[in-house]
Amino acid sequence: MVRELSYNTISEVLDSWEALRRIEDYEEQAGLLLFRRLFDKSPRAKLLFGFPIDLDVHSDTIKNSRRFKAHAMYLIQMIDSSLNMLGPDIELLTEIMHALGEKHARFGVLAEMYSQMGDALIEAMTVLLGEGVMNEKVVEAWHETYGALSGDMIEEHVKYDLGE
Ligand code: HEM
């Protein structure tokens, strides 16, 4: 749950996110890496984003797809705004994550896709920032934070699946 995150954990996450934002075109670069990794882990996730299941995410043509770029940036921007709300707005963020979880259940996102997305995100950040910034402590803080955000979303998937 997001409300259980400690101040230290949140600041490790925010510091590394700031480092990422200083990279030119970070949204595109991180987005491309993130989706390549996500689709490697979960080919079915391609369908959810409107791509054919046999799309080769490693081909150069993918880089030129406007649709791909739009989706990639959209997601990175969403994570960005979630991180901005960690801290004083945590109660509001919890409510937003619950509502977002319900929406995702309707989109057809499966609960297991959250950890695949989280791992893809952390791997993408490690490629771009290196292990100096993305050291063990920071990676752990990311797992905890992403796990808390997605945990709130997944709670709604469970309710949705039960028809509540
Ligand atoms: C903590 C994790 C995540 C966050 C913060 C997040 C955030 C968002 C937000 C804010 C939207 C826009 C919702 C709207 O239309 O109002 C969205 C759309 C979407 N998300 Fe997520 N999401 C997360 C995880 C995932 C995962 C794991 C998947 C599936 C692999 C996924 C698939 C989608 C899809 C298919 C859409 C709608 C398609 C689109 O318009 O791009 N999301 N997400």
PDB file of C-alpha atoms and ligand atoms in Angstrom:
ATOM      1  CA  MET A   1       0.000   0.000   0.000  1.00  0.00           C
ATOM      2  CA  VAL A   2       1.340   3.406  -0.879  1.00  0.00           C
ATOM      3  CA  ARG A   3       0.553   4.779   2.559  1.00  0.00           C
ATOM      4  CA  GLU A   4       3.047   2.347   4.132  1.00  0.00           C
ATOM      5  CA  LEU A   5       6.053   3.666   2.202  1.00  0.00           C
ATOM      6  CA  SER A   6       8.767   5.330   4.286  1.00  0.00           C
ATOM      7  CA  TYR A   7      10.171   8.776   3.594  1.00  0.00           C
ATOM      8  CA  ASN A   8      13.621   7.288   2.853  1.00  0.00           C
ATOM      9  CA  THR A   9      12.246   4.856   0.313  1.00  0.00           C
ATOM     10  CA  ILE A  10      10.350   7.594  -1.476  1.00  0.00           C
ATOM     11  CA  SER A  11      13.353   9.900  -1.587  1.00  0.00           C
ATOM     12  CA  GLU A  12      15.620   7.182  -3.066  1.00  0.00           C
ATOM     13  CA  VAL A  13      13.021   6.712  -5.795  1.00  0.00           C
ATOM     14  CA  LEU A  14      12.572  10.430  -6.428  1.00  0.00           C
ATOM     15  CA  ASP A  15      16.347  11.064  -6.596  1.00  0.00           C
ATOM     16  CA  SER A  16      16.894   8.372  -9.212  1.00  0.00           C
ATOM     17  CA  TRP A  17      13.832   9.527 -11.139  1.00  0.00           C
ATOM     18  CA  GLU A  18      15.294  13.055 -11.179  1.00  0.00           C
ATOM     19  CA  ALA A  19      18.543  11.615 -12.574  1.00  0.00           C
ATOM     20  CA  LEU A  20      16.543   9.911 -15.319  1.00  0.00           C
ATOM     21  CA  ARG A  21      14.728  13.140 -16.166  1.00  0.00           C
ATOM     22  CA  ARG A  22      18.051  14.852 -16.773  1.00  0.00           C
ATOM     23  CA  ILE A  23      18.727  12.493 -19.701  1.00  0.00           C
ATOM     24  CA  GLU A  24      17.773  14.050 -23.011  1.00  0.00           C
ATOM     25  CA  ASP A  25      14.617  12.468 -24.483  1.00  0.00           C
ATOM     26  CA  TYR A  26      14.286  10.356 -21.346  1.00  0.00           C
ATOM     27  CA  GLU A  27      10.614   9.683 -21.995  1.00  0.00           C
ATOM     28  CA  GLU A  28      11.264   8.229 -25.408  1.00  0.00           C
ATOM     29  CA  GLN A  29      14.400   6.370 -24.419  1.00  0.00           C
ATOM     30  CA  ALA A  30      13.012   4.893 -21.212  1.00  0.00           C
ATOM     31  CA  GLY A  31       9.657   4.223 -22.878  1.00  0.00           C
ATOM     32  CA  LEU A  32      11.205   2.292 -25.730  1.00  0.00           C
ATOM     33  CA  LEU A  33      13.378   0.201 -23.417  1.00  0.00           C
ATOM     34  CA  LEU A  34      10.495  -0.395 -21.026  1.00  0.00           C
ATOM     35  CA  PHE A  35       8.095  -1.623 -23.691  1.00  0.00           C
ATOM     36  CA  ARG A  36      10.682  -3.806 -25.399  1.00  0.00           C
ATOM     37  CA  ARG A  37      11.323  -5.527 -22.110  1.00  0.00           C
ATOM     38  CA  LEU A  38       7.679  -5.724 -21.141  1.00  0.00           C
ATOM     39  CA  PHE A  39       6.702  -7.281 -24.476  1.00  0.00           C
ATOM     40  CA  ASP A  40       9.582  -9.769 -24.196  1.00  0.00           C
ATOM     41  CA  LYS A  41       8.235 -10.862 -20.821  1.00  0.00           C
ATOM     42  CA  SER A  42       4.583 -10.728 -21.858  1.00  0.00           C
ATOM     43  CA  PRO A  43       3.813 -10.899 -25.605  1.00  0.00           C
ATOM     44  CA  ARG A  44       0.091 -10.759 -24.737  1.00  0.00           C
ATOM     45  CA  ALA A  45       0.579  -7.236 -23.383  1.00  0.00           C
ATOM     46  CA  LYS A  46       1.202  -6.077 -26.998  1.00  0.00           C
ATOM     47  CA  LEU A  47      -2.468  -6.666 -27.768  1.00  0.00           C
ATOM     48  CA  LEU A  48      -3.549  -4.425 -24.900  1.00  0.00           C
ATOM     49  CA  PHE A  49      -1.620  -1.552 -26.410  1.00  0.00           C
ATOM     50  CA  GLY A  50      -3.085  -2.120 -29.868  1.00  0.00           C
ATOM     51  CA  PHE A  51      -0.060  -3.860 -31.383  1.00  0.00           C
ATOM     52  CA  PRO A  52      -0.201  -7.195 -33.196  1.00  0.00           C
ATOM     53  CA  ILE A  53       1.059 -10.107 -31.096  1.00  0.00           C
ATOM     54  CA  ASP A  54       3.753 -10.920 -33.676  1.00  0.00           C
ATOM     55  CA  LEU A  55       5.166  -7.382 -33.611  1.00  0.00           C
ATOM     56  CA  ASP A  56       8.967  -7.541 -33.522  1.00  0.00           C
ATOM     57  CA  VAL A  57       9.848  -5.017 -30.846  1.00  0.00           C
ATOM     58  CA  HIS A  58      13.551  -5.327 -31.657  1.00  0.00           C
ATOM     59  CA  SER A  59      13.221  -4.242 -35.259  1.00  0.00           C
ATOM     60  CA  ASP A  60      14.126  -0.662 -36.154  1.00  0.00           C
ATOM     61  CA  THR A  61      10.689   0.015 -37.565  1.00  0.00           C
ATOM     62  CA  ILE A  62       9.238   0.010 -34.055  1.00  0.00           C
ATOM     63  CA  LYS A  63      11.270   3.105 -33.184  1.00  0.00           C
ATOM     64  CA  ASN A  64       9.518   5.008 -35.964  1.00  0.00           C
ATOM     65  CA  SER A  65       6.029   4.031 -34.913  1.00  0.00           C
ATOM     66  CA  ARG A  66       4.219   7.180 -33.727  1.00  0.00           C
ATOM     67  CA  ARG A  67       1.709   5.039 -31.923  1.00  0.00           C
ATOM     68  CA  PHE A  68       4.417   3.222 -30.021  1.00  0.00           C
ATOM     69  CA  LYS A  69       6.095   6.474 -28.980  1.00  0.00           C
ATOM     70  CA  ALA A  70       2.797   7.928 -27.814  1.00  0.00           C
ATOM     71  CA  HIS A  71       2.072   4.913 -25.625  1.00  0.00           C
ATOM     72  CA  ALA A  72       5.583   4.790 -24.259  1.00  0.00           C
ATOM     73  CA  MET A  73       5.608   8.456 -23.291  1.00  0.00           C
ATOM     74  CA  TYR A  74       2.110   8.266 -21.894  1.00  0.00           C
ATOM     75  CA  LEU A  75       3.089   5.590 -19.452  1.00  0.00           C
ATOM     76  CA  ILE A  76       6.326   7.231 -18.361  1.00  0.00           C
ATOM     77  CA  GLN A  77       4.435  10.490 -17.785  1.00  0.00           C
ATOM     78  CA  MET A  78       1.867   8.639 -15.689  1.00  0.00           C
ATOM     79  CA  ILE A  79       4.503   7.137 -13.466  1.00  0.00           C
ATOM     80  CA  ASP A  80       6.003  10.618 -13.237  1.00  0.00           C
ATOM     81  CA  SER A  81       2.786  12.150 -11.971  1.00  0.00           C
ATOM     82  CA  SER A  82       2.252   9.272  -9.528  1.00  0.00           C
ATOM     83  CA  LEU A  83       5.686   9.924  -8.049  1.00  0.00           C
ATOM     84  CA  ASN A  84       4.913  13.622  -7.691  1.00  0.00           C
ATOM     85  CA  MET A  85       1.996  12.718  -5.485  1.00  0.00           C
ATOM     86  CA  LEU A  86       3.927  10.482  -3.107  1.00  0.00           C
ATOM     87  CA  GLY A  87       4.259  12.295   0.221  1.00  0.00           C
ATOM     88  CA  PRO A  88       1.629  14.828   1.343  1.00  0.00           C
ATOM     89  CA  ASP A  89      -0.951  13.702  -1.210  1.00  0.00           C
ATOM     90  CA  ILE A  90      -0.648  10.025  -0.374  1.00  0.00           C
ATOM     91  CA  GLU A  91      -4.320   9.504   0.596  1.00  0.00           C
ATOM     92  CA  LEU A  92      -5.460  11.039  -2.661  1.00  0.00           C
ATOM     93  CA  LEU A  93      -2.896   8.959  -4.530  1.00  0.00           C
ATOM     94  CA  THR A  94      -4.275   5.781  -2.898  1.00  0.00           C
ATOM     95  CA  GLU A  95      -7.766   6.634  -4.149  1.00  0.00           C
ATOM     96  CA  ILE A  96      -6.444   7.387  -7.617  1.00  0.00           C
ATOM     97  CA  MET A  97      -4.539   4.079  -7.740  1.00  0.00           C
ATOM     98  CA  HIS A  98      -7.695   2.168  -6.765  1.00  0.00           C
ATOM     99  CA  ALA A  99      -9.689   3.855  -9.530  1.00  0.00           C
ATOM    100  CA  LEU A 100      -6.854   3.264 -12.002  1.00  0.00           C
ATOM    101  CA  GLY A 101      -6.742  -0.419 -11.024  1.00  0.00           C
ATOM    102  CA  GLU A 102     -10.421  -0.829 -11.812  1.00  0.00           C
ATOM    103  CA  LYS A 103      -9.898   0.806 -15.208  1.00  0.00           C
ATOM    104  CA  HIS A 104      -6.979  -1.523 -15.937  1.00  0.00           C
ATOM    105  CA  ALA A 105      -9.066  -4.567 -15.050  1.00  0.00           C
ATOM    106  CA  ARG A 106     -11.601  -3.382 -17.631  1.00  0.00           C
ATOM    107  CA  PHE A 107      -8.821  -2.883 -20.216  1.00  0.00           C
ATOM    108  CA  GLY A 108      -8.006  -6.577 -19.772  1.00  0.00           C
ATOM    109  CA  VAL A 109      -4.711  -6.084 -17.914  1.00  0.00           C
ATOM    110  CA  LEU A 110      -3.891  -9.173 -15.840  1.00  0.00           C
ATOM    111  CA  ALA A 111      -2.578  -8.959 -12.260  1.00  0.00           C
ATOM    112  CA  GLU A 112       0.644 -10.771 -13.231  1.00  0.00           C
ATOM    113  CA  MET A 113       1.470  -8.066 -15.788  1.00  0.00           C
ATOM    114  CA  TYR A 114       2.171  -5.524 -13.051  1.00  0.00           C
ATOM    115  CA  SER A 115       5.341  -7.189 -11.828  1.00  0.00           C
ATOM    116  CA  GLN A 116       6.451  -7.688 -15.446  1.00  0.00           C
ATOM    117  CA  MET A 117       5.949  -3.980 -16.070  1.00  0.00           C
ATOM    118  CA  GLY A 118       7.750  -3.083 -12.811  1.00  0.00           C
ATOM    119  CA  ASP A 119      10.749  -5.291 -13.641  1.00  0.00           C
ATOM    120  CA  ALA A 120      10.841  -3.847 -17.174  1.00  0.00           C
ATOM    121  CA  LEU A 121      10.825  -0.319 -15.764  1.00  0.00           C
ATOM    122  CA  ILE A 122      13.629  -0.984 -13.272  1.00  0.00           C
ATOM    123  CA  GLU A 123      15.707  -2.755 -15.948  1.00  0.00           C
ATOM    124  CA  ALA A 124      15.199   0.152 -18.363  1.00  0.00           C
ATOM    125  CA  MET A 125      16.300   2.642 -15.701  1.00  0.00           C
ATOM    126  CA  THR A 126      19.373   0.553 -14.896  1.00  0.00           C
ATOM    127  CA  VAL A 127      20.382   0.510 -18.585  1.00  0.00           C
ATOM    128  CA  LEU A 128      20.043   4.288 -18.840  1.00  0.00           C
ATOM    129  CA  LEU A 129      21.473   5.306 -15.456  1.00  0.00           C
ATOM    130  CA  GLY A 130      23.971   2.525 -14.760  1.00  0.00           C
ATOM    131  CA  GLU A 131      24.440   0.536 -11.571  1.00  0.00           C
ATOM    132  CA  GLY A 132      26.125   3.482  -9.841  1.00  0.00           C
ATOM    133  CA  VAL A 133      22.779   5.261  -9.560  1.00  0.00           C
ATOM    134  CA  MET A 134      20.599   2.151  -9.713  1.00  0.00           C
ATOM    135  CA  ASN A 135      22.492   0.395  -6.920  1.00  0.00           C
ATOM    136  CA  GLU A 136      21.048  -2.367  -4.750  1.00  0.00           C
ATOM    137  CA  LYS A 137      19.472   0.030  -2.253  1.00  0.00           C
ATOM    138  CA  VAL A 138      17.825   2.159  -4.941  1.00  0.00           C
ATOM    139  CA  VAL A 139      16.562  -0.877  -6.855  1.00  0.00           C
ATOM    140  CA  GLU A 140      15.056  -2.201  -3.615  1.00  0.00           C
ATOM    141  CA  ALA A 141      13.364   1.178  -3.001  1.00  0.00           C
ATOM    142  CA  TRP A 142      11.921   1.018  -6.518  1.00  0.00           C
ATOM    143  CA  HIS A 143      10.587  -2.499  -5.996  1.00  0.00           C
ATOM    144  CA  GLU A 144       8.965  -1.382  -2.760  1.00  0.00           C
ATOM    145  CA  THR A 145       7.431   1.754  -4.296  1.00  0.00           C
ATOM    146  CA  TYR A 146       6.268   0.197  -7.554  1.00  0.00           C
ATOM    147  CA  GLY A 147       4.993  -2.800  -5.555  1.00  0.00           C
ATOM    148  CA  ALA A 148       2.954  -0.462  -3.324  1.00  0.00           C
ATOM    149  CA  LEU A 149       1.489   1.520  -6.233  1.00  0.00           C
ATOM    150  CA  SER A 150       0.619  -1.572  -8.208  1.00  0.00           C
ATOM    151  CA  GLY A 151      -0.546  -3.376  -5.042  1.00  0.00           C
ATOM    152  CA  ASP A 152      -3.287  -0.772  -4.635  1.00  0.00           C
ATOM    153  CA  MET A 153      -4.243  -1.232  -8.288  1.00  0.00           C
ATOM    154  CA  ILE A 154      -4.228  -5.044  -8.080  1.00  0.00           C
ATOM    155  CA  GLU A 155      -6.641  -4.928  -5.096  1.00  0.00           C
ATOM    156  CA  GLU A 156      -9.235  -3.584  -7.512  1.00  0.00           C
ATOM    157  CA  HIS A 157      -8.530  -6.364 -10.021  1.00  0.00           C
ATOM    158  CA  VAL A 158      -9.397  -8.897  -7.332  1.00  0.00           C
ATOM    159  CA  LYS A 159     -12.717  -7.126  -6.626  1.00  0.00           C
ATOM    160  CA  TYR A 160     -13.424  -6.831 -10.361  1.00  0.00           C
ATOM    161  CA  ASP A 161     -12.733 -10.537 -10.907  1.00  0.00           C
ATOM    162  CA  LEU A 162     -15.089 -11.376  -8.040  1.00  0.00           C
ATOM    163  CA  GLY A 163     -17.756  -9.125  -9.602  1.00  0.00           C
ATOM    164  CA  GLU A 164     -17.881  -6.782  -6.583  1.00  0.00           C
TER     165      GLU A 164
HETATM  166  C1  HEM B   1       1.742   1.058 -11.453  1.00  0.00           C
HETATM  167  C2  HEM B   1       1.549   0.684 -12.710  1.00  0.00           C
HETATM  168  C3  HEM B   1       0.729   1.428 -13.744  1.00  0.00           C
HETATM  169  C4  HEM B   1       0.343   2.743 -13.810  1.00  0.00           C
HETATM  170  C5  HEM B   1       0.666   3.864 -12.833  1.00  0.00           C
HETATM  171  C6  HEM B   1      -0.460   2.904 -15.010  1.00  0.00           C
HETATM  172  C7  HEM B   1      -1.050   4.088 -15.439  1.00  0.00           C
HETATM  173  C8  HEM B   1      -1.928   4.216 -16.483  1.00  0.00           C
HETATM  174  C9  HEM B   1      -2.765   5.363 -16.759  1.00  0.00           C
HETATM  175  C10 HEM B   1      -2.848   6.603 -15.913  1.00  0.00           C
HETATM  176  C11 HEM B   1      -3.481   5.125 -17.850  1.00  0.00           C
HETATM  177  C12 HEM B   1      -4.531   6.027 -18.510  1.00  0.00           C
HETATM  178  C13 HEM B   1      -5.902   5.652 -17.965  1.00  0.00           C
HETATM  179  C14 HEM B   1      -7.024   6.467 -18.557  1.00  0.00           C
HETATM  180  O1  HEM B   1      -7.352   6.274 -19.722  1.00  0.00           O
HETATM  181  O2  HEM B   1      -7.583   7.264 -17.824  1.00  0.00           O
HETATM  182  C15 HEM B   1      -3.111   3.820 -18.299  1.00  0.00           C
HETATM  183  C16 HEM B   1      -3.625   3.220 -19.413  1.00  0.00           C
HETATM  184  C17 HEM B   1      -3.307   1.949 -19.794  1.00  0.00           C
HETATM  185  N1  HEM B   1      -2.483   1.075 -19.141  1.00  0.00           N
HETATM  186 FE1  HEM B   1      -1.544   1.389 -17.402  1.00  0.00          FE
HETATM  187  N2  HEM B   1      -0.548   1.704 -15.653  1.00  0.00           N
HETATM  188  C18 HEM B   1       0.165   0.779 -14.918  1.00  0.00           C
HETATM  189  C19 HEM B   1       0.327  -0.546 -15.226  1.00  0.00           C
HETATM  190  C20 HEM B   1      -0.099  -1.133 -16.390  1.00  0.00           C
HETATM  191  C21 HEM B   1       0.180  -2.497 -16.781  1.00  0.00           C
HETATM  192  C22 HEM B   1       0.954  -3.516 -15.947  1.00  0.00           C
HETATM  193  C23 HEM B   1      -0.375  -2.671 -18.013  1.00  0.00           C
HETATM  194  C24 HEM B   1      -0.370  -3.896 -18.894  1.00  0.00           C
HETATM  195  C25 HEM B   1       0.715  -4.528 -19.208  1.00  0.00           C
HETATM  196  C26 HEM B   1      -1.026  -1.421 -18.376  1.00  0.00           C
HETATM  197  C27 HEM B   1      -1.738  -1.211 -19.529  1.00  0.00           C
HETATM  198  C28 HEM B   1      -2.452  -0.085 -19.842  1.00  0.00           C
HETATM  199  C29 HEM B   1      -3.291   0.040 -21.024  1.00  0.00           C
HETATM  200  C30 HEM B   1      -3.503  -1.035 -22.077  1.00  0.00           C
HETATM  201  C31 HEM B   1      -3.842   1.313 -20.975  1.00  0.00           C
HETATM  202  C32 HEM B   1      -4.865   1.904 -21.963  1.00  0.00           C
HETATM  203  C33 HEM B   1      -4.306   2.063 -23.321  1.00  0.00           C
HETATM  204  C34 HEM B   1      -3.812   3.418 -23.594  1.00  0.00           C
HETATM  205  O3  HEM B   1      -4.647   4.294 -23.821  1.00  0.00           O
HETATM  206  O4  HEM B   1      -2.590   3.623 -23.609  1.00  0.00           O
HETATM  207  N3  HEM B   1      -0.829  -0.517 -17.382  1.00  0.00           N
HETATM  208  N4  HEM B   1      -2.163   3.287 -17.442  1.00  0.00           N
END
